[in-house]
Amino acid sequence: MNENFSLQSSLEANYLNIQLNEPVKLDEIAVSVIKEDCPDFIIPFRLVNINDSISLKYKLINTIALEYANTTLHKMEFIKLYMSLLSPFIRCGDWFLDYHNFCIDSRYIFLDKMSDAAYFIYVPEYSYKNTDAQIFEFFRNVFTRMAITDDAGFQVRLYQFFSKSNVTLTDLYDLLLQESRNMSASMQPLTALPNGVRPIQTVRHEEVRQVPPARTQARPEPPGPVPPKPEQVRPKAEAPIILSGQETDDEVVKALFGDNKKKGKTKKTETAAWQSQEKKNGGFSFFGKKKEGKPTNHIADAAQQISPPKRETIQSVPVEPAADSRIKFAQMQDTEDRTEIVSDDYQPATAYLELIDSPVPGAIQRIYLNFQTPYITIGRMSSDEIQPDVAFSREFSRIGRRHARIENRDGIYYIIDLGSANHTFLNGKPLVPNQAYQLIDGGEVSFTESKPVRYRIHL
């Protein structure tokens, strides 16, 4: 049925049009209810009849499709979103509406960008019906796309729930409602404590007051050299407590590099050995400059290799132009590093967007598309806990917090406008929000209509 769905954009708002198949059999009661007393979880529509061809037109304002919503959530955020999706199916009977007529395509279920409240498309035509099995499978698929970051046990319990048979949406709603109540109860302070247990008192920062000085004080001495203060006797440090499964830094160093005491090496001996090796290597580093007289910090290098890499958000910091020649490093079999100089006509193999023009200084010079995830989001830095993958600074106020996203579908790149207020443009044409458009090599992408930030596509 989704072949008859089409998204359109205008200066006033965005619209979803549904072309009804002939012969049309409308549910007149549902049409009247939505027209007179539309529930808050349904997007109202109007009937359009052109040459005996009937279509439904839904007005979309400040919404993002569930298909392109954030899928990495905290437990409370997930429960809030999921219950918002479930609630219309539980409450639908109060308006004498049939929940089987909800559109359950995630491309046409819309979330409010501010509150994440879910809004459904109701198709009051008898041929547009879903079975109970299809509806339950929809909720299973929505759950499997989500990643709950702070409670793996809760995610396991939901997997177990969906693996059962003879469960209903009401059972699922009750499970989430109980989880929400448990979380609310765990965050409330204790009202009573067992006998003999005294509460731990905390002192606020503003409650800390200094002791007033005594009334009789010695007269201040004339200015002069301040005599040195006697050394304070520091308390003897207690031996560190090592928990099971943990090691001290010294033990990690010994495991990686051995015990220097056994080898009988002193700091002076190590420095002399390093200087001898420096003369042997010619005294130059990989970058062609003479090395400073400072030994390599092996411990810091080892710690950097052990610690997992962190995914950092790209910020809009001006990038200096690259050098004429590029340097690549190749690891040799004898564990030594070899430097290869690549010719000036070297071009990176990865796809990227290259900045053409920006009226605001500090725009990101290149947006690389060699991401390993299914998509990346492009937006503006904000106070939100979760930032976009490519984040412009706050000076770019016309770019939304989650403005657009780029997907990689089997090597083909698509860009989707995420319901931005100031639009995204591809080759000068505005994109209809929540709809994917293919990127073509040599094309142009612009963010915002006023003071646009323009990029050239390189694939």
PDB file of N, CA and C in Angstrom, residues 193-281:
ATOM      1  N   LEU A 193      14.330   4.402  57.860  1.00  0.00           N
ATOM      2  CA  LEU A 193      15.534   3.595  57.927  1.00  0.00           C
ATOM      3  C   LEU A 193      15.377   2.574  59.044  1.00  0.00           C
ATOM      4  N   PRO A 194      16.031   1.418  58.956  1.00  0.00           N
ATOM      5  CA  PRO A 194      15.953   0.423  60.031  1.00  0.00           C
ATOM      6  C   PRO A 194      16.484   0.994  61.335  1.00  0.00           C
ATOM      7  N   ASN A 195      16.084   0.350  62.452  1.00  0.00           N
ATOM      8  CA  ASN A 195      16.532   0.787  63.767  1.00  0.00           C
ATOM      9  C   ASN A 195      18.039   0.661  63.879  1.00  0.00           C
ATOM     10  N   GLY A 196      18.639   1.652  64.484  1.00  0.00           N
ATOM     11  CA  GLY A 196      20.083   1.619  64.688  1.00  0.00           C
ATOM     12  C   GLY A 196      20.887   2.136  63.528  1.00  0.00           C
ATOM     13  N   VAL A 197      20.244   2.480  62.401  1.00  0.00           N
ATOM     14  CA  VAL A 197      20.953   2.987  61.225  1.00  0.00           C
ATOM     15  C   VAL A 197      20.759   4.491  61.166  1.00  0.00           C
ATOM     16  N   ARG A 198      21.859   5.217  61.178  1.00  0.00           N
ATOM     17  CA  ARG A 198      21.811   6.663  61.133  1.00  0.00           C
ATOM     18  C   ARG A 198      22.024   7.143  59.700  1.00  0.00           C
ATOM     19  N   PRO A 199      21.240   8.080  59.248  1.00  0.00           N
ATOM     20  CA  PRO A 199      21.418   8.570  57.872  1.00  0.00           C
ATOM     21  C   PRO A 199      22.723   9.329  57.724  1.00  0.00           C
ATOM     22  N   ILE A 200      23.283   9.259  56.527  1.00  0.00           N
ATOM     23  CA  ILE A 200      24.511   9.989  56.222  1.00  0.00           C
ATOM     24  C   ILE A 200      24.142  11.415  55.876  1.00  0.00           C
ATOM     25  N   GLN A 201      24.691  12.347  56.629  1.00  0.00           N
ATOM     26  CA  GLN A 201      24.384  13.752  56.416  1.00  0.00           C
ATOM     27  C   GLN A 201      25.388  14.360  55.442  1.00  0.00           C
ATOM     28  N   THR A 202      24.848  15.059  54.481  1.00  0.00           N
ATOM     29  CA  THR A 202      25.705  15.736  53.507  1.00  0.00           C
ATOM     30  C   THR A 202      25.617  17.233  53.740  1.00  0.00           C
ATOM     31  N   VAL A 203      26.698  17.904  53.547  1.00  0.00           N
ATOM     32  CA  VAL A 203      26.774  19.347  53.756  1.00  0.00           C
ATOM     33  C   VAL A 203      26.875  20.032  52.411  1.00  0.00           C
ATOM     34  N   ARG A 204      25.960  20.936  52.157  1.00  0.00           N
ATOM     35  CA  ARG A 204      26.011  21.689  50.908  1.00  0.00           C
ATOM     36  C   ARG A 204      27.170  22.665  50.920  1.00  0.00           C
ATOM     37  N   HIS A 205      27.572  23.014  49.701  1.00  0.00           N
ATOM     38  CA  HIS A 205      28.724  23.903  49.586  1.00  0.00           C
ATOM     39  C   HIS A 205      28.441  25.262  50.200  1.00  0.00           C
ATOM     40  N   GLU A 206      27.207  25.742  50.009  1.00  0.00           N
ATOM     41  CA  GLU A 206      26.922  27.069  50.530  1.00  0.00           C
ATOM     42  C   GLU A 206      26.744  27.070  52.043  1.00  0.00           C
ATOM     43  N   GLU A 207      26.561  25.874  52.673  1.00  0.00           N
ATOM     44  CA  GLU A 207      26.378  25.809  54.113  1.00  0.00           C
ATOM     45  C   GLU A 207      27.703  25.797  54.872  1.00  0.00           C
ATOM     46  N   VAL A 208      28.797  25.609  54.188  1.00  0.00           N
ATOM     47  CA  VAL A 208      30.101  25.570  54.846  1.00  0.00           C
ATOM     48  C   VAL A 208      30.504  26.987  55.220  1.00  0.00           C
ATOM     49  N   ARG A 209      30.660  27.222  56.489  1.00  0.00           N
ATOM     50  CA  ARG A 209      31.030  28.549  56.959  1.00  0.00           C
ATOM     51  C   ARG A 209      32.374  28.481  57.676  1.00  0.00           C
ATOM     52  N   GLN A 210      33.124  29.527  57.562  1.00  0.00           N
ATOM     53  CA  GLN A 210      34.406  29.578  58.230  1.00  0.00           C
ATOM     54  C   GLN A 210      34.218  30.020  59.675  1.00  0.00           C
ATOM     55  N   VAL A 211      35.076  29.496  60.553  1.00  0.00           N
ATOM     56  CA  VAL A 211      35.007  29.828  61.973  1.00  0.00           C
ATOM     57  C   VAL A 211      35.435  31.271  62.152  1.00  0.00           C
ATOM     58  N   PRO A 212      34.652  32.075  62.865  1.00  0.00           N
ATOM     59  CA  PRO A 212      35.040  33.484  63.030  1.00  0.00           C
ATOM     60  C   PRO A 212      36.308  33.591  63.860  1.00  0.00           C
ATOM     61  N   PRO A 213      37.162  34.543  63.573  1.00  0.00           N
ATOM     62  CA  PRO A 213      38.416  34.686  64.316  1.00  0.00           C
ATOM     63  C   PRO A 213      38.157  35.134  65.740  1.00  0.00           C
ATOM     64  N   ALA A 214      39.139  34.870  66.599  1.00  0.00           N
ATOM     65  CA  ALA A 214      39.032  35.273  68.011  1.00  0.00           C
ATOM     66  C   ALA A 214      39.036  36.792  68.115  1.00  0.00           C
ATOM     67  N   ARG A 215      38.456  37.274  69.218  1.00  0.00           N
ATOM     68  CA  ARG A 215      38.332  38.713  69.384  1.00  0.00           C
ATOM     69  C   ARG A 215      39.679  39.380  69.616  1.00  0.00           C
ATOM     70  N   THR A 216      40.538  38.695  70.374  1.00  0.00           N
ATOM     71  CA  THR A 216      41.862  39.264  70.653  1.00  0.00           C
ATOM     72  C   THR A 216      42.838  38.651  69.688  1.00  0.00           C
ATOM     73  N   GLN A 217      43.432  39.467  68.887  1.00  0.00           N
ATOM     74  CA  GLN A 217      44.418  39.007  67.913  1.00  0.00           C
ATOM     75  C   GLN A 217      45.678  39.841  68.071  1.00  0.00           C
ATOM     76  N   ALA A 218      46.777  39.219  67.733  1.00  0.00           N
ATOM     77  CA  ALA A 218      48.057  39.923  67.796  1.00  0.00           C
ATOM     78  C   ALA A 218      48.091  40.982  66.710  1.00  0.00           C
ATOM     79  N   ARG A 219      48.774  42.096  67.040  1.00  0.00           N
ATOM     80  CA  ARG A 219      48.897  43.162  66.049  1.00  0.00           C
ATOM     81  C   ARG A 219      49.717  42.704  64.865  1.00  0.00           C
ATOM     82  N   PRO A 220      49.360  43.137  63.684  1.00  0.00           N
ATOM     83  CA  PRO A 220      50.135  42.706  62.509  1.00  0.00           C
ATOM     84  C   PRO A 220      51.560  43.232  62.568  1.00  0.00           C
ATOM     85  N   GLU A 221      52.487  42.383  62.236  1.00  0.00           N
ATOM     86  CA  GLU A 221      53.897  42.754  62.222  1.00  0.00           C
ATOM     87  C   GLU A 221      54.200  43.611  61.014  1.00  0.00           C
ATOM     88  N   PRO A 222      55.224  44.455  61.143  1.00  0.00           N
ATOM     89  CA  PRO A 222      55.598  45.285  59.988  1.00  0.00           C
ATOM     90  C   PRO A 222      56.044  44.428  58.827  1.00  0.00           C
ATOM     91  N   PRO A 223      55.859  44.935  57.609  1.00  0.00           N
ATOM     92  CA  PRO A 223      56.244  44.128  56.434  1.00  0.00           C
ATOM     93  C   PRO A 223      57.731  43.853  56.422  1.00  0.00           C
ATOM     94  N   GLY A 224      58.070  42.701  56.019  1.00  0.00           N
ATOM     95  CA  GLY A 224      59.467  42.253  55.955  1.00  0.00           C
ATOM     96  C   GLY A 224      59.528  40.880  55.343  1.00  0.00           C
ATOM     97  N   PRO A 225      60.675  40.319  55.296  1.00  0.00           N
ATOM     98  CA  PRO A 225      60.802  38.970  54.719  1.00  0.00           C
ATOM     99  C   PRO A 225      60.023  37.967  55.549  1.00  0.00           C
ATOM    100  N   VAL A 226      59.272  37.121  54.842  1.00  0.00           N
ATOM    101  CA  VAL A 226      58.461  36.112  55.512  1.00  0.00           C
ATOM    102  C   VAL A 226      59.352  34.950  55.905  1.00  0.00           C
ATOM    103  N   PRO A 227      59.393  34.613  57.201  1.00  0.00           N
ATOM    104  CA  PRO A 227      60.233  33.484  57.620  1.00  0.00           C
ATOM    105  C   PRO A 227      59.680  32.192  57.071  1.00  0.00           C
ATOM    106  N   PRO A 228      60.535  31.276  56.767  1.00  0.00           N
ATOM    107  CA  PRO A 228      60.044  30.001  56.212  1.00  0.00           C
ATOM    108  C   PRO A 228      59.218  29.255  57.252  1.00  0.00           C
ATOM    109  N   LYS A 229      58.134  28.617  56.755  1.00  0.00           N
ATOM    110  CA  LYS A 229      57.270  27.843  57.640  1.00  0.00           C
ATOM    111  C   LYS A 229      57.919  26.507  57.959  1.00  0.00           C
ATOM    112  N   PRO A 230      57.752  26.074  59.214  1.00  0.00           N
ATOM    113  CA  PRO A 230      58.312  24.754  59.539  1.00  0.00           C
ATOM    114  C   PRO A 230      57.602  23.676  58.747  1.00  0.00           C
ATOM    115  N   GLU A 231      58.355  22.636  58.408  1.00  0.00           N
ATOM    116  CA  GLU A 231      57.788  21.553  57.619  1.00  0.00           C
ATOM    117  C   GLU A 231      56.732  20.826  58.444  1.00  0.00           C
ATOM    118  N   GLN A 232      55.614  20.583  57.773  1.00  0.00           N
ATOM    119  CA  GLN A 232      54.549  19.861  58.437  1.00  0.00           C
ATOM    120  C   GLN A 232      54.795  18.365  58.330  1.00  0.00           C
ATOM    121  N   VAL A 233      54.497  17.717  59.395  1.00  0.00           N
ATOM    122  CA  VAL A 233      54.699  16.273  59.433  1.00  0.00           C
ATOM    123  C   VAL A 233      53.503  15.619  58.771  1.00  0.00           C
ATOM    124  N   ARG A 234      53.745  15.010  57.670  1.00  0.00           N
ATOM    125  CA  ARG A 234      52.656  14.364  56.945  1.00  0.00           C
ATOM    126  C   ARG A 234      52.399  12.978  57.534  1.00  0.00           C
ATOM    127  N   PRO A 235      51.126  12.613  57.611  1.00  0.00           N
ATOM    128  CA  PRO A 235      50.841  11.272  58.128  1.00  0.00           C
ATOM    129  C   PRO A 235      51.373  10.213  57.177  1.00  0.00           C
ATOM    130  N   LYS A 236      51.769   9.147  57.787  1.00  0.00           N
ATOM    131  CA  LYS A 236      52.332   8.059  57.016  1.00  0.00           C
ATOM    132  C   LYS A 236      51.268   7.440  56.123  1.00  0.00           C
ATOM    133  N   ALA A 237      51.583   7.334  54.835  1.00  0.00           N
ATOM    134  CA  ALA A 237      50.604   6.812  53.888  1.00  0.00           C
ATOM    135  C   ALA A 237      50.376   5.340  54.137  1.00  0.00           C
ATOM    136  N   GLU A 238      49.114   4.959  54.090  1.00  0.00           N
ATOM    137  CA  GLU A 238      48.795   3.566  54.270  1.00  0.00           C
ATOM    138  C   GLU A 238      49.067   2.796  52.988  1.00  0.00           C
ATOM    139  N   ALA A 239      49.273   1.517  53.151  1.00  0.00           N
ATOM    140  CA  ALA A 239      49.536   0.674  51.991  1.00  0.00           C
ATOM    141  C   ALA A 239      48.301   0.616  51.114  1.00  0.00           C
ATOM    142  N   PRO A 240      48.461   0.720  49.805  1.00  0.00           N
ATOM    143  CA  PRO A 240      47.286   0.707  48.928  1.00  0.00           C
ATOM    144  C   PRO A 240      46.582  -0.635  48.977  1.00  0.00           C
ATOM    145  N   ILE A 241      45.260  -0.562  48.888  1.00  0.00           N
ATOM    146  CA  ILE A 241      44.455  -1.771  48.891  1.00  0.00           C
ATOM    147  C   ILE A 241      44.233  -2.196  47.452  1.00  0.00           C
ATOM    148  N   ILE A 242      44.637  -3.404  47.120  1.00  0.00           N
ATOM    149  CA  ILE A 242      44.529  -3.931  45.765  1.00  0.00           C
ATOM    150  C   ILE A 242      43.364  -4.898  45.736  1.00  0.00           C
ATOM    151  N   LEU A 243      42.329  -4.582  44.962  1.00  0.00           N
ATOM    152  CA  LEU A 243      41.192  -5.463  44.836  1.00  0.00           C
ATOM    153  C   LEU A 243      41.525  -6.609  43.906  1.00  0.00           C
ATOM    154  N   SER A 244      40.769  -7.680  44.039  1.00  0.00           N
ATOM    155  CA  SER A 244      40.995  -8.837  43.184  1.00  0.00           C
ATOM    156  C   SER A 244      40.698  -8.464  41.745  1.00  0.00           C
ATOM    157  N   GLY A 245      41.556  -8.944  40.823  1.00  0.00           N
ATOM    158  CA  GLY A 245      41.372  -8.639  39.415  1.00  0.00           C
ATOM    159  C   GLY A 245      41.973  -7.325  38.994  1.00  0.00           C
ATOM    160  N   GLN A 246      42.658  -6.590  39.909  1.00  0.00           N
ATOM    161  CA  GLN A 246      43.271  -5.323  39.571  1.00  0.00           C
ATOM    162  C   GLN A 246      44.771  -5.425  39.778  1.00  0.00           C
ATOM    163  N   GLU A 247      45.524  -4.581  39.084  1.00  0.00           N
ATOM    164  CA  GLU A 247      46.964  -4.537  39.211  1.00  0.00           C
ATOM    165  C   GLU A 247      47.388  -3.094  39.327  1.00  0.00           C
ATOM    166  N   THR A 248      48.483  -2.872  40.007  1.00  0.00           N
ATOM    167  CA  THR A 248      49.019  -1.522  40.114  1.00  0.00           C
ATOM    168  C   THR A 248      49.730  -1.151  38.826  1.00  0.00           C
ATOM    169  N   ASP A 249      50.029   0.140  38.695  1.00  0.00           N
ATOM    170  CA  ASP A 249      50.730   0.602  37.497  1.00  0.00           C
ATOM    171  C   ASP A 249      52.110  -0.038  37.391  1.00  0.00           C
ATOM    172  N   ASP A 250      52.801  -0.225  38.561  1.00  0.00           N
ATOM    173  CA  ASP A 250      54.124  -0.836  38.519  1.00  0.00           C
ATOM    174  C   ASP A 250      54.056  -2.252  37.989  1.00  0.00           C
ATOM    175  N   GLU A 251      53.012  -2.991  38.369  1.00  0.00           N
ATOM    176  CA  GLU A 251      52.914  -4.361  37.884  1.00  0.00           C
ATOM    177  C   GLU A 251      52.645  -4.406  36.389  1.00  0.00           C
ATOM    178  N   VAL A 252      51.838  -3.447  35.873  1.00  0.00           N
ATOM    179  CA  VAL A 252      51.593  -3.390  34.436  1.00  0.00           C
ATOM    180  C   VAL A 252      52.873  -3.088  33.676  1.00  0.00           C
ATOM    181  N   VAL A 253      53.676  -2.147  34.225  1.00  0.00           N
ATOM    182  CA  VAL A 253      54.942  -1.811  33.593  1.00  0.00           C
ATOM    183  C   VAL A 253      55.890  -3.005  33.608  1.00  0.00           C
ATOM    184  N   LYS A 254      55.946  -3.726  34.759  1.00  0.00           N
ATOM    185  CA  LYS A 254      56.824  -4.894  34.835  1.00  0.00           C
ATOM    186  C   LYS A 254      56.401  -5.962  33.831  1.00  0.00           C
ATOM    187  N   ALA A 255      55.040  -6.142  33.682  1.00  0.00           N
ATOM    188  CA  ALA A 255      54.568  -7.164  32.755  1.00  0.00           C
ATOM    189  C   ALA A 255      54.885  -6.813  31.312  1.00  0.00           C
ATOM    190  N   LEU A 256      54.889  -5.520  30.991  1.00  0.00           N
ATOM    191  CA  LEU A 256      55.141  -5.095  29.613  1.00  0.00           C
ATOM    192  C   LEU A 256      56.627  -4.996  29.293  1.00  0.00           C
ATOM    193  N   PHE A 257      57.406  -4.435  30.223  1.00  0.00           N
ATOM    194  CA  PHE A 257      58.807  -4.113  29.919  1.00  0.00           C
ATOM    195  C   PHE A 257      59.805  -4.835  30.818  1.00  0.00           C
ATOM    196  N   GLY A 258      59.334  -5.631  31.780  1.00  0.00           N
ATOM    197  CA  GLY A 258      60.264  -6.313  32.650  1.00  0.00           C
ATOM    198  C   GLY A 258      60.629  -5.480  33.853  1.00  0.00           C
ATOM    199  N   ASP A 259      61.343  -6.077  34.804  1.00  0.00           N
ATOM    200  CA  ASP A 259      61.754  -5.409  36.026  1.00  0.00           C
ATOM    201  C   ASP A 259      63.142  -4.839  35.826  1.00  0.00           C
ATOM    202  N   ASN A 260      63.258  -3.499  35.901  1.00  0.00           N
ATOM    203  CA  ASN A 260      64.560  -2.852  35.704  1.00  0.00           C
ATOM    204  C   ASN A 260      65.545  -3.196  36.814  1.00  0.00           C
ATOM    205  N   LYS A 261      65.012  -3.504  37.994  1.00  0.00           N
ATOM    206  CA  LYS A 261      65.925  -3.812  39.093  1.00  0.00           C
ATOM    207  C   LYS A 261      66.696  -5.090  38.828  1.00  0.00           C
ATOM    208  N   LYS A 262      66.020  -6.091  38.218  1.00  0.00           N
ATOM    209  CA  LYS A 262      66.706  -7.337  37.941  1.00  0.00           C
ATOM    210  C   LYS A 262      67.804  -7.149  36.908  1.00  0.00           C
ATOM    211  N   LYS A 263      67.555  -6.267  35.967  1.00  0.00           N
ATOM    212  CA  LYS A 263      68.561  -6.051  34.926  1.00  0.00           C
ATOM    213  C   LYS A 263      69.700  -5.169  35.400  1.00  0.00           C
ATOM    214  N   GLY A 264      69.519  -4.505  36.536  1.00  0.00           N
ATOM    215  CA  GLY A 264      70.581  -3.687  37.089  1.00  0.00           C
ATOM    216  C   GLY A 264      70.815  -2.408  36.341  1.00  0.00           C
ATOM    217  N   LYS A 265      69.807  -1.952  35.605  1.00  0.00           N
ATOM    218  CA  LYS A 265      69.950  -0.718  34.844  1.00  0.00           C
ATOM    219  C   LYS A 265      69.585   0.462  35.704  1.00  0.00           C
ATOM    220  N   THR A 266      70.316   1.517  35.549  1.00  0.00           N
ATOM    221  CA  THR A 266      69.985   2.769  36.226  1.00  0.00           C
ATOM    222  C   THR A 266      69.518   3.760  35.188  1.00  0.00           C
ATOM    223  N   LYS A 267      69.007   4.883  35.652  1.00  0.00           N
ATOM    224  CA  LYS A 267      68.533   5.926  34.742  1.00  0.00           C
ATOM    225  C   LYS A 267      69.673   6.437  33.874  1.00  0.00           C
ATOM    226  N   LYS A 268      70.857   6.536  34.476  1.00  0.00           N
ATOM    227  CA  LYS A 268      72.007   7.020  33.724  1.00  0.00           C
ATOM    228  C   LYS A 268      72.377   6.029  32.639  1.00  0.00           C
ATOM    229  N   THR A 269      72.335   4.744  32.950  1.00  0.00           N
ATOM    230  CA  THR A 269      72.685   3.732  31.951  1.00  0.00           C
ATOM    231  C   THR A 269      71.683   3.750  30.803  1.00  0.00           C
ATOM    232  N   GLU A 270      70.369   3.896  31.118  1.00  0.00           N
ATOM    233  CA  GLU A 270      69.358   3.933  30.067  1.00  0.00           C
ATOM    234  C   GLU A 270      69.547   5.156  29.169  1.00  0.00           C
ATOM    235  N   THR A 271      69.904   6.292  29.756  1.00  0.00           N
ATOM    236  CA  THR A 271      70.117   7.500  28.948  1.00  0.00           C
ATOM    237  C   THR A 271      71.305   7.332  28.020  1.00  0.00           C
ATOM    238  N   ALA A 272      72.366   6.743  28.525  1.00  0.00           N
ATOM    239  CA  ALA A 272      73.546   6.512  27.691  1.00  0.00           C
ATOM    240  C   ALA A 272      73.228   5.565  26.539  1.00  0.00           C
ATOM    241  N   ALA A 273      72.404   4.509  26.835  1.00  0.00           N
ATOM    242  CA  ALA A 273      72.035   3.583  25.769  1.00  0.00           C
ATOM    243  C   ALA A 273      71.171   4.272  24.724  1.00  0.00           C
ATOM    244  N   TRP A 274      70.307   5.146  25.170  1.00  0.00           N
ATOM    245  CA  TRP A 274      69.440   5.869  24.225  1.00  0.00           C
ATOM    246  C   TRP A 274      70.261   6.799  23.347  1.00  0.00           C
ATOM    247  N   GLN A 275      71.230   7.490  23.935  1.00  0.00           N
ATOM    248  CA  GLN A 275      72.090   8.382  23.147  1.00  0.00           C
ATOM    249  C   GLN A 275      72.893   7.601  22.124  1.00  0.00           C
ATOM    250  N   SER A 276      73.368   6.405  22.514  1.00  0.00           N
ATOM    251  CA  SER A 276      74.115   5.587  21.563  1.00  0.00           C
ATOM    252  C   SER A 276      73.233   5.169  20.397  1.00  0.00           C
ATOM    253  N   GLN A 277      71.980   4.754  20.721  1.00  0.00           N
ATOM    254  CA  GLN A 277      71.047   4.379  19.655  1.00  0.00           C
ATOM    255  C   GLN A 277      70.699   5.575  18.788  1.00  0.00           C
ATOM    256  N   GLU A 278      70.625   6.794  19.379  1.00  0.00           N
ATOM    257  CA  GLU A 278      70.314   8.017  18.623  1.00  0.00           C
ATOM    258  C   GLU A 278      71.402   8.295  17.603  1.00  0.00           C
ATOM    259  N   LYS A 279      72.663   8.143  18.030  1.00  0.00           N
ATOM    260  CA  LYS A 279      73.754   8.376  17.072  1.00  0.00           C
ATOM    261  C   LYS A 279      73.729   7.345  15.968  1.00  0.00           C
ATOM    262  N   LYS A 280      73.371   6.099  16.333  1.00  0.00           N
ATOM    263  CA  LYS A 280      73.337   5.036  15.330  1.00  0.00           C
ATOM    264  C   LYS A 280      72.281   5.298  14.275  1.00  0.00           C
ATOM    265  N   ASN A 281      71.127   5.848  14.676  1.00  0.00           N
ATOM    266  CA  ASN A 281      70.033   6.122  13.736  1.00  0.00           C
ATOM    267  C   ASN A 281      70.220   7.421  12.976  1.00  0.00           C
TER     268      ASN A 281
END
